[in-house]
Amino acid sequence: MSNIRRAAACAATAIGIGLAGTAVTAAPAFAAGSGHYINFSNEGGFVVNTCYKWKGSQTADTCDSGKPITSTWRVEIPDDATGVELNVNVLAQAGGKNLSPQITDLKRDYCYTLYGTTFTAKIVEKTC
């Protein structure tokens, strides 16, 4: 019985050491956040996709897809980003209408409201 306990204790210790080593040496999945963000509120009569291509950042490019009417969402701006290519596309719009605002200063927050219908979609920056 004591051999079984000793073997179990050794196995648990080995697993713990292995996991601790992994946690210490693992590369970061993304850069730290800057404390700033881009926020959207969909008050329009359509579904929308937003995609973010972070320039100069280790953070992976991402998209928020299929955001329905009355939804709100936001993305944290990575601390190491030097720029962002933002694409805001209305779904089911003939030709895939792009409502993308130009963001040049990543050291502040951005808040946008989307409104209108599929064919009259508009985006307006608002105070955060």
CSV table of N, CA and C in Angstrom, one decimal:
chain,number,residue,atom,x,y,z
A,1,MET,N,0.8,-1.2,0.0
A,1,MET,CA,0.0,0.0,0.0
A,1,MET,C,0.9,1.3,0.0
A,2,SER,N,1.9,1.3,0.8
A,2,SER,CA,2.8,2.5,0.8
A,2,SER,C,3.5,2.7,-0.5
A,3,ASN,N,3.8,1.6,-1.3
A,3,ASN,CA,4.4,1.8,-2.6
A,3,ASN,C,3.4,2.5,-3.6
A,4,ILE,N,2.2,2.2,-3.4
A,4,ILE,CA,1.2,2.8,-4.3
A,4,ILE,C,1.1,4.3,-4.0
A,5,ARG,N,1.0,4.6,-2.7
A,5,ARG,CA,1.0,6.0,-2.3
A,5,ARG,C,2.2,6.8,-2.7
A,6,ARG,N,3.4,6.2,-2.5
A,6,ARG,CA,4.6,6.8,-2.9
A,6,ARG,C,4.6,7.1,-4.4
A,7,ALA,N,4.2,6.1,-5.2
A,7,ALA,CA,4.2,6.2,-6.7
A,7,ALA,C,3.2,7.3,-7.1
A,8,ALA,N,2.0,7.4,-6.4
A,8,ALA,CA,1.0,8.4,-6.7
A,8,ALA,C,1.6,9.8,-6.4
A,9,ALA,N,2.3,9.9,-5.3
A,9,ALA,CA,2.8,11.2,-4.9
A,9,ALA,C,3.9,11.6,-5.8
A,10,CYS,N,4.8,10.7,-6.3
A,10,CYS,CA,5.8,11.0,-7.3
A,10,CYS,C,5.2,11.4,-8.6
A,11,ALA,N,4.1,10.8,-9.0
A,11,ALA,CA,3.5,11.1,-10.3
A,11,ALA,C,2.8,12.5,-10.2
A,12,ALA,N,2.2,12.8,-9.1
A,12,ALA,CA,1.6,14.1,-8.9
A,12,ALA,C,2.6,15.2,-8.9
A,13,THR,N,3.8,14.9,-8.2
A,13,THR,CA,4.9,15.9,-8.2
A,13,THR,C,5.4,16.2,-9.6
A,14,ALA,N,5.6,15.1,-10.4
A,14,ALA,CA,6.1,15.2,-11.7
A,14,ALA,C,5.2,16.0,-12.6
A,15,ILE,N,3.9,15.7,-12.5
A,15,ILE,CA,2.9,16.5,-13.2
A,15,ILE,C,2.9,18.0,-12.9
A,16,GLY,N,3.0,18.2,-11.5
A,16,GLY,CA,3.0,19.6,-11.1
A,16,GLY,C,4.2,20.4,-11.6
A,17,ILE,N,5.4,19.7,-11.6
A,17,ILE,CA,6.6,20.3,-12.1
A,17,ILE,C,6.5,20.6,-13.6
A,18,GLY,N,5.9,19.6,-14.3
A,18,GLY,CA,5.8,19.8,-15.7
A,18,GLY,C,4.8,20.9,-16.1
A,19,LEU,N,3.7,21.0,-15.4
A,19,LEU,CA,2.8,22.1,-15.6
A,19,LEU,C,3.3,23.4,-15.2
A,20,ALA,N,4.1,23.5,-14.1
A,20,ALA,CA,4.7,24.8,-13.7
A,20,ALA,C,5.7,25.2,-14.7
A,21,GLY,N,6.5,24.3,-15.3
A,21,GLY,CA,7.4,24.7,-16.3
A,21,GLY,C,6.8,25.2,-17.5
A,22,THR,N,5.6,24.6,-17.9
A,22,THR,CA,4.9,25.0,-19.1
A,22,THR,C,4.4,26.4,-18.9
A,23,ALA,N,3.8,26.7,-17.7
A,23,ALA,CA,3.2,28.0,-17.4
A,23,ALA,C,4.3,29.1,-17.5
A,24,VAL,N,5.5,28.8,-17.0
A,24,VAL,CA,6.6,29.8,-17.0
A,24,VAL,C,7.1,30.1,-18.4
A,25,THR,N,7.2,29.1,-19.2
A,25,THR,CA,7.9,29.2,-20.5
A,25,THR,C,6.9,29.5,-21.7
A,26,ALA,N,5.6,29.5,-21.4
A,26,ALA,CA,4.6,29.7,-22.5
A,26,ALA,C,4.7,31.1,-23.0
A,27,ALA,N,4.7,31.3,-24.3
A,27,ALA,CA,4.7,32.6,-25.0
A,27,ALA,C,3.3,33.2,-24.8
A,28,PRO,N,3.3,34.6,-24.6
A,28,PRO,CA,2.0,35.2,-24.5
A,28,PRO,C,1.1,35.1,-25.7
A,29,ALA,N,-0.2,34.8,-25.5
A,29,ALA,CA,-1.1,34.6,-26.7
A,29,ALA,C,-1.4,36.0,-27.4
A,30,PHE,N,-1.3,37.1,-26.7
A,30,PHE,CA,-1.6,38.4,-27.3
A,30,PHE,C,-0.9,39.5,-26.4
A,31,ALA,N,-0.8,40.6,-26.9
A,31,ALA,CA,-0.2,41.7,-26.2
A,31,ALA,C,-1.1,42.3,-25.2
A,32,ALA,N,-0.6,42.9,-24.2
A,32,ALA,CA,-1.4,43.5,-23.1
A,32,ALA,C,-2.3,44.6,-23.7
A,33,GLY,N,-3.4,44.8,-23.0
A,33,GLY,CA,-4.3,45.8,-23.5
A,33,GLY,C,-3.8,47.2,-23.1
A,34,SER,N,-4.2,48.2,-23.9
A,34,SER,CA,-3.8,49.6,-23.7
A,34,SER,C,-4.7,50.3,-22.7
A,35,GLY,N,-5.9,49.7,-22.3
A,35,GLY,CA,-6.8,50.4,-21.5
A,35,GLY,C,-7.8,51.2,-22.4
A,36,HIS,N,-7.6,51.2,-23.7
A,36,HIS,CA,-8.5,51.9,-24.6
A,36,HIS,C,-9.2,50.8,-25.5
A,37,TYR,N,-10.3,51.2,-26.1
A,37,TYR,CA,-11.2,50.3,-26.8
A,37,TYR,C,-11.9,50.9,-28.0
A,38,ILE,N,-12.5,50.1,-28.8
A,38,ILE,CA,-13.4,50.5,-29.9
A,38,ILE,C,-14.7,49.9,-29.6
A,39,ASN,N,-15.8,50.7,-29.5
A,39,ASN,CA,-17.1,50.2,-29.1
A,39,ASN,C,-18.1,50.4,-30.2
A,40,PHE,N,-19.0,49.5,-30.4
A,40,PHE,CA,-20.0,49.6,-31.4
A,40,PHE,C,-21.4,49.3,-30.8
A,41,SER,N,-22.4,50.0,-31.3
A,41,SER,CA,-23.8,49.8,-30.9
A,41,SER,C,-24.6,49.7,-32.2
A,42,ASN,N,-25.2,48.6,-32.5
A,42,ASN,CA,-26.0,48.4,-33.7
A,42,ASN,C,-27.4,48.7,-33.5
A,43,GLU,N,-27.8,49.9,-33.9
A,43,GLU,CA,-29.2,50.4,-33.8
A,43,GLU,C,-29.9,50.4,-35.1
A,44,GLY,N,-29.2,49.8,-36.1
A,44,GLY,CA,-29.7,49.8,-37.5
A,44,GLY,C,-30.6,48.5,-37.7
A,45,GLY,N,-31.2,48.5,-38.9
A,45,GLY,CA,-32.0,47.4,-39.2
A,45,GLY,C,-31.2,46.4,-40.1
A,46,PHE,N,-30.1,45.9,-39.6
A,46,PHE,CA,-29.2,45.0,-40.3
A,46,PHE,C,-28.3,44.3,-39.4
A,47,VAL,N,-27.6,43.3,-39.9
A,47,VAL,CA,-26.6,42.5,-39.2
A,47,VAL,C,-25.2,43.0,-39.8
A,48,VAL,N,-24.2,43.1,-38.9
A,48,VAL,CA,-22.9,43.7,-39.2
A,48,VAL,C,-21.8,42.8,-38.8
A,49,ASN,N,-20.7,42.9,-39.6
A,49,ASN,CA,-19.4,42.3,-39.2
A,49,ASN,C,-18.4,43.4,-39.0
A,50,THR,N,-17.5,43.3,-38.0
A,50,THR,CA,-16.4,44.2,-37.8
A,50,THR,C,-15.1,43.4,-37.7
A,51,CYS,N,-14.1,43.8,-38.4
A,51,CYS,CA,-12.8,43.1,-38.4
A,51,CYS,C,-11.7,44.1,-38.1
A,52,TYR,N,-10.7,43.6,-37.3
A,52,TYR,CA,-9.6,44.5,-36.9
A,52,TYR,C,-8.3,43.8,-37.2
A,53,LYS,N,-7.5,44.6,-38.0
A,53,LYS,CA,-6.1,44.1,-38.4
A,53,LYS,C,-5.2,45.1,-37.6
A,54,TRP,N,-4.5,44.5,-36.6
A,54,TRP,CA,-3.7,45.4,-35.7
A,54,TRP,C,-2.3,45.4,-36.4
A,55,LYS,N,-1.8,46.7,-36.6
A,55,LYS,CA,-0.5,46.9,-37.2
A,55,LYS,C,0.5,47.0,-36.1
A,56,GLY,N,1.7,46.3,-36.3
A,56,GLY,CA,2.8,46.4,-35.3
A,56,GLY,C,2.5,45.7,-34.0
A,57,SER,N,1.5,44.8,-33.9
A,57,SER,CA,1.1,44.2,-32.7
A,57,SER,C,1.3,42.7,-32.8
A,58,GLN,N,1.5,42.0,-31.7
A,58,GLN,CA,1.6,40.6,-31.6
A,58,GLN,C,0.1,40.0,-31.5
A,59,THR,N,-0.8,40.8,-31.3
A,59,THR,CA,-2.2,40.4,-31.2
A,59,THR,C,-2.7,40.0,-32.5
A,60,ALA,N,-3.4,38.8,-32.5
A,60,ALA,CA,-3.9,38.3,-33.8
A,60,ALA,C,-5.1,39.1,-34.3
A,61,ASP,N,-5.2,39.2,-35.6
A,61,ASP,CA,-6.3,39.9,-36.3
A,61,ASP,C,-7.6,39.2,-35.9
A,62,THR,N,-8.7,39.9,-35.6
A,62,THR,CA,-9.9,39.3,-35.2
A,62,THR,C,-11.1,39.9,-35.9
A,63,CYS,N,-12.2,39.2,-35.8
A,63,CYS,CA,-13.5,39.7,-36.3
A,63,CYS,C,-14.6,39.5,-35.3
A,64,ASP,N,-15.6,40.4,-35.3
A,64,ASP,CA,-16.8,40.1,-34.5
A,64,ASP,C,-17.8,40.0,-35.6
A,65,SER,N,-18.4,38.8,-35.8
A,65,SER,CA,-19.2,38.5,-36.9
A,65,SER,C,-20.7,38.3,-36.6
A,66,GLY,N,-21.6,38.7,-37.5
A,66,GLY,CA,-23.0,38.5,-37.3
A,66,GLY,C,-23.6,39.2,-36.1
A,67,LYS,N,-23.2,40.5,-35.9
A,67,LYS,CA,-23.8,41.2,-34.8
A,67,LYS,C,-25.2,41.7,-35.1
A,68,PRO,N,-26.2,41.2,-34.4
A,68,PRO,CA,-27.6,41.5,-34.8
A,68,PRO,C,-28.0,42.9,-34.3
A,69,ILE,N,-29.2,43.3,-34.7
A,69,ILE,CA,-29.8,44.5,-34.3
A,69,ILE,C,-29.9,44.6,-32.8
A,70,THR,N,-29.7,45.7,-32.3
A,70,THR,CA,-29.7,46.1,-30.8
A,70,THR,C,-28.5,45.5,-30.0
A,71,SER,N,-27.5,45.0,-30.7
A,71,SER,CA,-26.4,44.5,-29.9
A,71,SER,C,-25.3,45.5,-29.8
A,72,THR,N,-24.5,45.4,-28.7
A,72,THR,CA,-23.3,46.2,-28.5
A,72,THR,C,-22.1,45.3,-28.3
A,73,TRP,N,-20.9,45.8,-28.7
A,73,TRP,CA,-19.7,45.0,-28.5
A,73,TRP,C,-18.5,46.0,-28.6
A,74,ARG,N,-17.4,45.5,-28.0
A,74,ARG,CA,-16.2,46.3,-28.1
A,74,ARG,C,-15.0,45.4,-28.1
A,75,VAL,N,-13.9,46.0,-28.6
A,75,VAL,CA,-12.6,45.3,-28.7
A,75,VAL,C,-11.6,46.2,-28.0
A,76,GLU,N,-10.7,45.6,-27.2
A,76,GLU,CA,-9.6,46.2,-26.5
A,76,GLU,C,-8.5,46.5,-27.5
A,77,ILE,N,-8.0,47.7,-27.5
A,77,ILE,CA,-6.9,48.1,-28.4
A,77,ILE,C,-5.6,47.6,-27.7
A,78,PRO,N,-4.8,46.8,-28.4
A,78,PRO,CA,-3.6,46.2,-27.9
A,78,PRO,C,-2.6,47.4,-27.6
A,79,ASP,N,-1.8,47.3,-26.5
A,79,ASP,CA,-0.9,48.3,-26.1
A,79,ASP,C,0.2,48.5,-27.1
A,80,ASP,N,0.6,47.4,-27.8
A,80,ASP,CA,1.7,47.5,-28.8
A,80,ASP,C,1.3,47.8,-30.2
A,81,ALA,N,0.0,48.1,-30.4
A,81,ALA,CA,-0.5,48.4,-31.8
A,81,ALA,C,-0.1,49.8,-32.2
A,82,THR,N,0.4,49.9,-33.4
A,82,THR,CA,0.8,51.2,-34.0
A,82,THR,C,-0.3,51.7,-35.0
A,83,GLY,N,-1.2,50.8,-35.3
A,83,GLY,CA,-2.3,51.2,-36.2
A,83,GLY,C,-3.3,50.1,-36.2
A,84,VAL,N,-4.5,50.4,-36.8
A,84,VAL,CA,-5.5,49.4,-37.0
A,84,VAL,C,-6.2,49.6,-38.4
A,85,GLU,N,-6.4,48.6,-39.1
A,85,GLU,CA,-7.3,48.6,-40.3
A,85,GLU,C,-8.6,48.1,-39.8
A,86,LEU,N,-9.6,48.9,-39.8
A,86,LEU,CA,-10.9,48.6,-39.3
A,86,LEU,C,-11.9,48.4,-40.4
A,87,ASN,N,-12.6,47.3,-40.5
A,87,ASN,CA,-13.6,47.1,-41.6
A,87,ASN,C,-14.9,46.8,-40.9
A,88,VAL,N,-15.9,47.6,-41.2
A,88,VAL,CA,-17.3,47.5,-40.7
A,88,VAL,C,-18.1,47.3,-42.0
A,89,ASN,N,-18.7,46.0,-42.1
A,89,ASN,CA,-19.5,45.7,-43.3
A,89,ASN,C,-20.9,45.3,-42.9
A,90,VAL,N,-21.8,45.9,-43.6
A,90,VAL,CA,-23.2,45.5,-43.4
A,90,VAL,C,-23.5,44.3,-44.3
A,91,LEU,N,-24.1,43.3,-43.6
A,91,LEU,CA,-24.4,42.0,-44.3
A,91,LEU,C,-25.7,42.2,-45.2
A,92,ALA,N,-25.8,41.5,-46.2
A,92,ALA,CA,-26.9,41.5,-47.2
A,92,ALA,C,-27.0,42.8,-47.9
A,93,GLN,N,-26.0,43.6,-47.8
A,93,GLN,CA,-26.0,44.9,-48.6
A,93,GLN,C,-25.5,44.5,-50.0
A,94,ALA,N,-26.1,45.0,-51.0
A,94,ALA,CA,-25.7,44.8,-52.3
A,94,ALA,C,-24.3,45.4,-52.5
A,95,GLY,N,-23.3,44.6,-52.8
A,95,GLY,CA,-21.9,45.0,-52.9
A,95,GLY,C,-21.2,45.1,-51.6
A,96,GLY,N,-21.8,44.6,-50.5
A,96,GLY,CA,-21.1,44.6,-49.2
A,96,GLY,C,-20.7,46.0,-48.8
A,97,LYS,N,-21.6,46.9,-48.5
A,97,LYS,CA,-21.3,48.2,-48.1
A,97,LYS,C,-20.3,48.3,-46.9
A,98,ASN,N,-19.3,49.1,-47.1
A,98,ASN,CA,-18.2,49.2,-46.0
A,98,ASN,C,-18.5,50.6,-45.4
A,99,LEU,N,-18.6,50.6,-44.0
A,99,LEU,CA,-18.8,51.8,-43.3
A,99,LEU,C,-17.6,52.2,-42.4
A,100,SER,N,-16.5,51.7,-42.8
A,100,SER,CA,-15.3,51.8,-41.9
A,100,SER,C,-14.8,53.2,-41.7
A,101,PRO,N,-14.8,53.6,-40.4
A,101,PRO,CA,-14.2,54.9,-40.0
A,101,PRO,C,-12.6,54.7,-40.0
A,102,GLN,N,-11.9,55.8,-40.1
A,102,GLN,CA,-10.5,55.8,-40.1
A,102,GLN,C,-10.1,56.2,-38.6
A,103,ILE,N,-9.3,55.3,-38.0
A,103,ILE,CA,-8.8,55.5,-36.7
A,103,ILE,C,-7.3,55.7,-36.8
A,104,THR,N,-6.8,56.9,-36.3
A,104,THR,CA,-5.4,57.2,-36.4
A,104,THR,C,-4.7,57.3,-35.0
A,105,ASP,N,-5.5,57.6,-34.0
A,105,ASP,CA,-4.9,57.8,-32.6
A,105,ASP,C,-5.4,56.6,-31.7
A,106,LEU,N,-4.5,55.7,-31.4
A,106,LEU,CA,-4.9,54.5,-30.6
A,106,LEU,C,-4.8,54.7,-29.1
A,107,LYS,N,-4.5,56.0,-28.7
A,107,LYS,CA,-4.4,56.3,-27.3
A,107,LYS,C,-5.6,56.9,-26.7
A,108,ARG,N,-6.8,56.6,-27.4
A,108,ARG,CA,-8.1,57.1,-26.8
A,108,ARG,C,-9.1,56.0,-27.2
A,109,ASP,N,-10.3,56.2,-26.6
A,109,ASP,CA,-11.4,55.3,-26.9
A,109,ASP,C,-12.2,55.8,-28.1
A,110,TYR,N,-12.9,54.9,-28.8
A,110,TYR,CA,-13.8,55.2,-29.9
A,110,TYR,C,-15.1,54.5,-29.7
A,111,CYS,N,-16.2,55.2,-29.9
A,111,CYS,CA,-17.5,54.7,-29.7
A,111,CYS,C,-18.3,55.1,-31.0
A,112,TYR,N,-19.0,54.1,-31.6
A,112,TYR,CA,-19.7,54.3,-32.8
A,112,TYR,C,-21.1,53.7,-32.7
A,113,THR,N,-22.1,54.4,-33.3
A,113,THR,CA,-23.5,53.9,-33.4
A,113,THR,C,-23.7,53.6,-34.9
A,114,LEU,N,-24.3,52.5,-35.2
A,114,LEU,CA,-24.7,52.1,-36.5
A,114,LEU,C,-26.2,52.2,-36.6
A,115,TYR,N,-26.7,52.9,-37.7
A,115,TYR,CA,-28.2,53.0,-37.8
A,115,TYR,C,-28.6,53.0,-39.2
A,116,GLY,N,-29.9,53.1,-39.4
A,116,GLY,CA,-30.5,53.0,-40.8
A,116,GLY,C,-30.9,51.6,-41.1
A,117,THR,N,-31.1,51.4,-42.4
A,117,THR,CA,-31.6,50.1,-42.9
A,117,THR,C,-30.4,49.5,-43.7
A,118,THR,N,-30.6,48.3,-44.2
A,118,THR,CA,-29.6,47.7,-45.0
A,118,THR,C,-29.1,48.5,-46.2
A,119,PHE,N,-30.0,49.3,-46.8
A,119,PHE,CA,-29.6,50.1,-48.0
A,119,PHE,C,-29.3,51.5,-47.6
A,120,THR,N,-29.5,51.9,-46.4
A,120,THR,CA,-29.2,53.3,-46.0
A,120,THR,C,-28.3,53.3,-44.8
A,121,ALA,N,-27.5,52.3,-44.5
A,121,ALA,CA,-26.7,52.1,-43.3
A,121,ALA,C,-25.7,53.3,-43.2
A,122,LYS,N,-25.6,53.8,-41.9
A,122,LYS,CA,-24.7,54.8,-41.6
A,122,LYS,C,-24.0,54.5,-40.3
A,123,ILE,N,-22.8,55.1,-40.1
A,123,ILE,CA,-22.1,55.0,-38.8
A,123,ILE,C,-21.7,56.4,-38.3
A,124,VAL,N,-21.9,56.6,-37.0
A,124,VAL,CA,-21.7,57.9,-36.4
A,124,VAL,C,-20.8,57.7,-35.2
A,125,GLU,N,-19.8,58.5,-35.0
A,125,GLU,CA,-19.0,58.5,-33.8
A,125,GLU,C,-19.7,59.2,-32.7
A,126,LYS,N,-19.7,58.7,-31.5
A,126,LYS,CA,-20.4,59.3,-30.4
A,126,LYS,C,-19.4,59.4,-29.2
A,127,THR,N,-19.8,60.2,-28.2
A,127,THR,CA,-18.9,60.3,-27.0
A,127,THR,C,-19.0,59.0,-26.2
A,128,CYS,N,-17.9,58.6,-25.8
A,128,CYS,CA,-17.8,57.3,-25.0
A,128,CYS,C,-18.2,57.6,-23.5
